[in-house]
mmCIF file of C-alpha atoms in Angstrom:
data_model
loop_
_atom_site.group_PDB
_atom_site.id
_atom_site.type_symbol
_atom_site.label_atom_id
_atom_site.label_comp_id
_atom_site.label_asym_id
_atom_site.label_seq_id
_atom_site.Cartn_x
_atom_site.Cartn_y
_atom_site.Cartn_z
ATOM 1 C CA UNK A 30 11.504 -10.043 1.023
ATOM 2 C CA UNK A 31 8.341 -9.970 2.973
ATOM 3 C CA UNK A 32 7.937 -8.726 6.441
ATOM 4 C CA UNK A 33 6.174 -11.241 8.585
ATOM 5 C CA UNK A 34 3.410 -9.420 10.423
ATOM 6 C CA UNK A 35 1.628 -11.056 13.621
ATOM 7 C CA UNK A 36 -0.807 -11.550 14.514
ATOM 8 C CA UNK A 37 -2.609 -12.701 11.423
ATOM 9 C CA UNK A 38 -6.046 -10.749 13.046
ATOM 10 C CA UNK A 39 -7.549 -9.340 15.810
ATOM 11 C CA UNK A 40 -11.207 -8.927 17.711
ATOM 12 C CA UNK A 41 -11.148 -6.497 20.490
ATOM 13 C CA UNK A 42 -13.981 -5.510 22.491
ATOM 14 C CA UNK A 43 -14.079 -1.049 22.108
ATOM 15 C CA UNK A 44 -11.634 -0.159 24.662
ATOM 16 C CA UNK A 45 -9.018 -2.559 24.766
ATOM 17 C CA UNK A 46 -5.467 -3.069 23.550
ATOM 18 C CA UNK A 47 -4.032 -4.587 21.218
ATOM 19 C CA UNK A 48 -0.152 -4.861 19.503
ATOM 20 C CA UNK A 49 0.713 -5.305 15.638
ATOM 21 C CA UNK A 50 4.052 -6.665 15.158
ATOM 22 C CA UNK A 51 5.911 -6.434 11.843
ATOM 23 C CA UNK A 52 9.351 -8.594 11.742
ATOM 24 C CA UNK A 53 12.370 -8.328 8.951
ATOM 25 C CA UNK A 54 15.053 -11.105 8.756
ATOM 26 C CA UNK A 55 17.011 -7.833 7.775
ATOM 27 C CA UNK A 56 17.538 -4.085 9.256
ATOM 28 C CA UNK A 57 15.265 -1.769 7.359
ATOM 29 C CA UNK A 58 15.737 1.577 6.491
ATOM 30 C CA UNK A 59 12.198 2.573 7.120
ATOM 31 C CA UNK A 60 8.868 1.336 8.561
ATOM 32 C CA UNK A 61 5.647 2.861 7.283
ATOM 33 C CA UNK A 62 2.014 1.587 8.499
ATOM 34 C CA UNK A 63 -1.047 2.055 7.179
ATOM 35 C CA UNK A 64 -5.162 0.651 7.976
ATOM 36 C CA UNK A 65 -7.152 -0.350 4.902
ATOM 37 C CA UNK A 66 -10.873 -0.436 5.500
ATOM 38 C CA UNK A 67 -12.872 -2.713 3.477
ATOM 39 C CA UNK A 68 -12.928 -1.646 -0.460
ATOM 40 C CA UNK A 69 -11.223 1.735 0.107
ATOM 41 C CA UNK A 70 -7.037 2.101 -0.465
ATOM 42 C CA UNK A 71 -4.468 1.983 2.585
ATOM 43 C CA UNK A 72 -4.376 5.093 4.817
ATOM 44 C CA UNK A 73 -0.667 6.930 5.592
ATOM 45 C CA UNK A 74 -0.586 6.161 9.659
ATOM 46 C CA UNK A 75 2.986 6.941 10.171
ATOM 47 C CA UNK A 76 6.495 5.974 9.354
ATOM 48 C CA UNK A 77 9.369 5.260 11.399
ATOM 49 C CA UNK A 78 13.382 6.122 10.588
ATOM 50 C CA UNK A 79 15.237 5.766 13.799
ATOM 51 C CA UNK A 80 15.884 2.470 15.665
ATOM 52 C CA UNK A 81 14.778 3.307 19.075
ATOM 53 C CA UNK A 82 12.190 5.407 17.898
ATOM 54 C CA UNK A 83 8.342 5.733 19.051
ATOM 55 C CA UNK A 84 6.098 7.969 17.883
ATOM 56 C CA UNK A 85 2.077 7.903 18.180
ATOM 57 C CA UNK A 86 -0.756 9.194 16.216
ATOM 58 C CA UNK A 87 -3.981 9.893 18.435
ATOM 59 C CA UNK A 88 -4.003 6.834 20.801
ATOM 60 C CA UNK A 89 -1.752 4.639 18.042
ATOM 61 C CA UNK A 90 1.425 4.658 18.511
ATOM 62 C CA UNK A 91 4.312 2.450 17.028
ATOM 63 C CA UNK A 92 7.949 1.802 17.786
ATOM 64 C CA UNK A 93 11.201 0.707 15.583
ATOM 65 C CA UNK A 94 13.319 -1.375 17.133
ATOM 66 C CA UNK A 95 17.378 -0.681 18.073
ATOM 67 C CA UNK A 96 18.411 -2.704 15.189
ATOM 68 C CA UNK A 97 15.527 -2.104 12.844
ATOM 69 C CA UNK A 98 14.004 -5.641 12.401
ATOM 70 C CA UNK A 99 11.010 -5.402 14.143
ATOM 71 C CA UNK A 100 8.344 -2.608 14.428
ATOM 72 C CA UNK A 101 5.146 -2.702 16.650
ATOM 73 C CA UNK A 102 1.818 -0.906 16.380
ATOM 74 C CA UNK A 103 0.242 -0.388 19.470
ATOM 75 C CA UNK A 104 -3.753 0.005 19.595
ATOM 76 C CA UNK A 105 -4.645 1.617 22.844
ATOM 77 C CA UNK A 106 -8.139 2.063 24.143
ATOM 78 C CA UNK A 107 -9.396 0.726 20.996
ATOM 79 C CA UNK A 108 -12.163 2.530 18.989
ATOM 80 C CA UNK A 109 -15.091 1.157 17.053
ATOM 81 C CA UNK A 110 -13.156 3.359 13.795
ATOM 82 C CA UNK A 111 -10.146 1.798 14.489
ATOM 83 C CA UNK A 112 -11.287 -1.499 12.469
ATOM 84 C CA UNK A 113 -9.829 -2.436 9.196
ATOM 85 C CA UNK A 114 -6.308 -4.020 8.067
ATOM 86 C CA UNK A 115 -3.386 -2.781 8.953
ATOM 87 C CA UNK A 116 -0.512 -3.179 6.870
ATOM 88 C CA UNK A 117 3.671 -2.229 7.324
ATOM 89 C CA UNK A 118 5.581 -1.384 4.755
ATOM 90 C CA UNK A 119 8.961 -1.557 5.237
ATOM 91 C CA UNK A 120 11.608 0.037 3.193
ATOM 92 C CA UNK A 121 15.250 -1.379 2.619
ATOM 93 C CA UNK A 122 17.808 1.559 1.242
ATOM 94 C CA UNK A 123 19.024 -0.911 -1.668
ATOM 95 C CA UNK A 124 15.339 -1.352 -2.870
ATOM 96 C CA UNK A 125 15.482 1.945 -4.214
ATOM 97 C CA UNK A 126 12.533 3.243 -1.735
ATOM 98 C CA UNK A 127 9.782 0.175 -3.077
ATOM 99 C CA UNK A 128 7.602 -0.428 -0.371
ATOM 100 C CA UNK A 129 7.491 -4.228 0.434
ATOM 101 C CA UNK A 130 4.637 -4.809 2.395
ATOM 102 C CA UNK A 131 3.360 -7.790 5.264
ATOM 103 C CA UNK A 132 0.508 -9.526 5.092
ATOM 104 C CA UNK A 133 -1.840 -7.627 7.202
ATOM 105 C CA UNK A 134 -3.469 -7.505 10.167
ATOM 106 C CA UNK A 135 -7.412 -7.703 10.616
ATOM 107 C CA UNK A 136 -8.452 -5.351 13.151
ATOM 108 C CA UNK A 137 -12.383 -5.898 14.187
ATOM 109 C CA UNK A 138 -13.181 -4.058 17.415
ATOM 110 C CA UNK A 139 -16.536 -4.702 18.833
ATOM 111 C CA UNK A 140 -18.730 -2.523 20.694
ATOM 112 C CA UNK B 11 -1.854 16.690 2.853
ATOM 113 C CA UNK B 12 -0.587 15.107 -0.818
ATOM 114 C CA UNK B 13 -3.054 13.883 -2.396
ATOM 115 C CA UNK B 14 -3.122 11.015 -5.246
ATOM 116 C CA UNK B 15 -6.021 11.146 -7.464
ATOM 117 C CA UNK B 16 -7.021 7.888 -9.026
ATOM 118 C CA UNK B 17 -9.251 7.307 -12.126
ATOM 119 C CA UNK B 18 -11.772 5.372 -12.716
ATOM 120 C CA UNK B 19 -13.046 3.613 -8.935
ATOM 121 C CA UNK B 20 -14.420 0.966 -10.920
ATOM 122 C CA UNK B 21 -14.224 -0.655 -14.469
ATOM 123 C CA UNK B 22 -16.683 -3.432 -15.554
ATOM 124 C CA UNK B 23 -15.633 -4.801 -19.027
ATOM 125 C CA UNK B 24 -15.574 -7.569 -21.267
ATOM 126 C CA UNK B 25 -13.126 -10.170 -21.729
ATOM 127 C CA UNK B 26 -10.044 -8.555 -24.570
ATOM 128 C CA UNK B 27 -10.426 -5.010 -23.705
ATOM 129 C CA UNK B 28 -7.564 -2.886 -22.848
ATOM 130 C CA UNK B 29 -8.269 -0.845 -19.868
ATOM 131 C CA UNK B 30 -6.302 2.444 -18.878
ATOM 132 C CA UNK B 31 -6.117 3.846 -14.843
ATOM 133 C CA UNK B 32 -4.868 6.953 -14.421
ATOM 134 C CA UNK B 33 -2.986 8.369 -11.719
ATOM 135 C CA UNK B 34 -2.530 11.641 -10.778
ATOM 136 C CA UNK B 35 -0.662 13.807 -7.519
ATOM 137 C CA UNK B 36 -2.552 16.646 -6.945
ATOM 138 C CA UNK B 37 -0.556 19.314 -4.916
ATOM 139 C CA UNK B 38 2.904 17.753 -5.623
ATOM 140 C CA UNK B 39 5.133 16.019 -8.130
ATOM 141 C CA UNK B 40 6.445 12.323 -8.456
ATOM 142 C CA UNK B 41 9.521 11.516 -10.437
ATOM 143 C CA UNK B 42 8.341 8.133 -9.151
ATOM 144 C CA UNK B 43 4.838 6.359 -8.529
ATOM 145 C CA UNK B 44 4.582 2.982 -7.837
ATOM 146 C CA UNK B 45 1.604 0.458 -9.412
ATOM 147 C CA UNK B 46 0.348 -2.405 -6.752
ATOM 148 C CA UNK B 47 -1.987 -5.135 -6.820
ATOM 149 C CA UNK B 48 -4.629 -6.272 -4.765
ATOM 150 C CA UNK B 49 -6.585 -9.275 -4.392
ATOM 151 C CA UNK B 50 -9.308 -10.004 -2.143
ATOM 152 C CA UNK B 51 -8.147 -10.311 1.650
ATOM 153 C CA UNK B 52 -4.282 -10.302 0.251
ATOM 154 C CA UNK B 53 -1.718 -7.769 0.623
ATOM 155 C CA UNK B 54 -0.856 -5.060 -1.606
ATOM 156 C CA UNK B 55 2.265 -6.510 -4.646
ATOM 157 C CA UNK B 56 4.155 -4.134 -6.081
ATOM 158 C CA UNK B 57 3.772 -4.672 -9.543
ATOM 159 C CA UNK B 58 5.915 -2.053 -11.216
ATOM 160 C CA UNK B 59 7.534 1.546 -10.285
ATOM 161 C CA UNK B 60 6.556 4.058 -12.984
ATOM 162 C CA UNK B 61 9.557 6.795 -13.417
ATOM 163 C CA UNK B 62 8.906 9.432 -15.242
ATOM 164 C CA UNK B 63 10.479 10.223 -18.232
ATOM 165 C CA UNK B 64 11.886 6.501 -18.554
ATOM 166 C CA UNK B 65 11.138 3.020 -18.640
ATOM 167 C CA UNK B 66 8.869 1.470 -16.007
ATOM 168 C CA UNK B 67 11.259 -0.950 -13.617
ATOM 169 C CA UNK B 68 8.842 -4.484 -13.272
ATOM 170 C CA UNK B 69 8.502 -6.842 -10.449
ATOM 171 C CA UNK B 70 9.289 -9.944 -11.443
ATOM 172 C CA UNK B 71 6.593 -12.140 -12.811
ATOM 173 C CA UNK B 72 4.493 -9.147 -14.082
ATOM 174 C CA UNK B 73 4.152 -8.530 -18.095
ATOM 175 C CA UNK B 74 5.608 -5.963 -19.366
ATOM 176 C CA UNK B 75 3.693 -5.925 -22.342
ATOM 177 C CA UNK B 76 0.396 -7.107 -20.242
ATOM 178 C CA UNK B 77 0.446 -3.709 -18.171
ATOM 179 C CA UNK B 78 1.719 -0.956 -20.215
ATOM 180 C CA UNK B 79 3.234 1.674 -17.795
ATOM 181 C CA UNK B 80 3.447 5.841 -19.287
ATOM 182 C CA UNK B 81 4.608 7.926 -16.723
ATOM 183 C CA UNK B 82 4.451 10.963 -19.307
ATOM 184 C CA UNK B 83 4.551 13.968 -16.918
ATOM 185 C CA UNK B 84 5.876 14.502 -13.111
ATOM 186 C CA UNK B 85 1.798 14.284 -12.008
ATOM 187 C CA UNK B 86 0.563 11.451 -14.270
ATOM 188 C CA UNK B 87 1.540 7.686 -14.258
ATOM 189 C CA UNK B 88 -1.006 5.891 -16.199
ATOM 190 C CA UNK B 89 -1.387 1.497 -16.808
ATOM 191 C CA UNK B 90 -2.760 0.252 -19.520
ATOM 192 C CA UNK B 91 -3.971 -3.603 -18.823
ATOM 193 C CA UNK B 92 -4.082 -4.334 -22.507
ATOM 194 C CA UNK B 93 -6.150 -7.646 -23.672
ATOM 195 C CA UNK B 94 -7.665 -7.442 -19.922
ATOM 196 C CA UNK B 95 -8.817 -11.155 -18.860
ATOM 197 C CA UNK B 96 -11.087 -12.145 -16.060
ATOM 198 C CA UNK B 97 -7.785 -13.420 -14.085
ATOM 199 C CA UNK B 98 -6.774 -9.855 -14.388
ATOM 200 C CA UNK B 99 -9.872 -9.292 -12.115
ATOM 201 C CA UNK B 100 -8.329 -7.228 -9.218
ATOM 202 C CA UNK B 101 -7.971 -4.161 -7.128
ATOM 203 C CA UNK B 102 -5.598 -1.542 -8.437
ATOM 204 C CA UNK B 103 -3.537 0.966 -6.501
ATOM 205 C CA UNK B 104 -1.150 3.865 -7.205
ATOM 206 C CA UNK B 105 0.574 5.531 -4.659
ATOM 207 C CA UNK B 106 3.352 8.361 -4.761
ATOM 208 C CA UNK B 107 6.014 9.275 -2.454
ATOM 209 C CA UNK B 108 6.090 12.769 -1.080
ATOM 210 C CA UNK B 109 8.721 13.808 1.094
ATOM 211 C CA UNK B 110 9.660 10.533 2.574
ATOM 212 C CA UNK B 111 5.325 9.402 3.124
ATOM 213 C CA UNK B 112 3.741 7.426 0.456
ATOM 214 C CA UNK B 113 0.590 8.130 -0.387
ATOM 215 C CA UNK B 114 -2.072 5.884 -1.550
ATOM 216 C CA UNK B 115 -4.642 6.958 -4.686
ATOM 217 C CA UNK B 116 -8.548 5.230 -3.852
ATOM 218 C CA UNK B 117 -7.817 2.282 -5.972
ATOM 219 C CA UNK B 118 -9.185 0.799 -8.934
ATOM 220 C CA UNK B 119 -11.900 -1.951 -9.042
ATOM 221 C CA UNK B 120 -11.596 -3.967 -11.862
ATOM 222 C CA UNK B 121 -13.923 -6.545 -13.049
ATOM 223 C CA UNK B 122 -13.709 -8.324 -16.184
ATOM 224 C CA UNK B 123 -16.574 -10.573 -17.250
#
């Protein structure tokens, strides 16, 4: 089943904030997130295991929730680089480690 | 980092031809690779995970017989989009799993006039 990502996209002036959620009608057994920019294949961002957990890459950071529905991605002083799609892939134990991923998120930041 | 190696960026053909993408990991091997989709502004679909050494497992809705899936070694995964059509037009990705983070190959542009 899908995850339902929100919101749909994003414009940001270089320097602001801005929060990706990713929701699951069902605990997951793993987050992942990636950014896709335009005609190139998703980048690895990070993956998350534990509910609780946070854990940030450069100023992006994301957190898993306690009961593993619901991840966010957390843009923080926003970068012109930091533009593209960003995607979660979320991972349920019984899928035998398929990737399912949400719709995306279009990131444009502006200088 | 692992790295997935993806052949050819982009295929231009005509209408009928069968059309074979290659995927490779680099610096580590892949019992399993998976095969995604892409169309423009859409998410990645799974399309099929390629195991290697046995059958590929299809999503449903996919051909089996429309994209052949060889996953002949524990580096290659290769599909075959046999009888390509220009509906088959599309972006096509390979990733691997290494140690718990999938990684992505540069994707395949396909274009069939």
């Amino acid at each position: 089943q899908q995850p339902v990502q929100s919101p749909q996209a994003v414009i940001l002036r270089e320097g602001e904030d801005a929060v990706i959620n990713c929701s699951s009608s069902k605990a997951l057994y793993s987050v992942h997130w990636y950014r896709q920019k335009h005609g190139e294949a998703p980048v690895f961002l990070m993956i998350l295991l534990k509910g609780g957990e946070q854990k940030g890459h450069e100023k992006i950071s994301a957190s898993f929730n306690e009961k593993k529905q619901q991840s966010s991605l957390y843009l923080t002083a926003s970068q012109l680089s930091y533009s593209g799609t960003y995607f979660c892939g979320t991972e349920r134990r019984a899928a035998g480690n398929k990737l399912t991923f949400g719709g995306g998120t279009r990131v444009l930041v502006k200088p | 980092g692992a790295v997935v190696s993806q052949h050819p960026s982009w295929v231009i053909c005509k209408s009928g031809t069968s059309v074979k993408i290659e995927c490779r990991s680099l610096d580590f091997q892949a019992t399993t690779m998976f095969w995604y989709r892409q169309f423009p502004k859409q998410s990645l679909m799974l399309m099929a995970t390629s195991n290697e050494g046995s059958k590929a497992t299809y999503e449903q809705g996919v051909e089996k017989d429309k994209f052949l899936i060889n996953h002949a070694s524990l580096t290659l995964s290769t599909l075959t989009v046999t009888s390509a059509h220009p509906e088959d037009s599309s972006f096509y990705i390979c990733s691997a799993n290494d140690r718990g983070s999938e990684h992505f190959g540069d994707g395949t542009r396909l274009s069939i006039l």
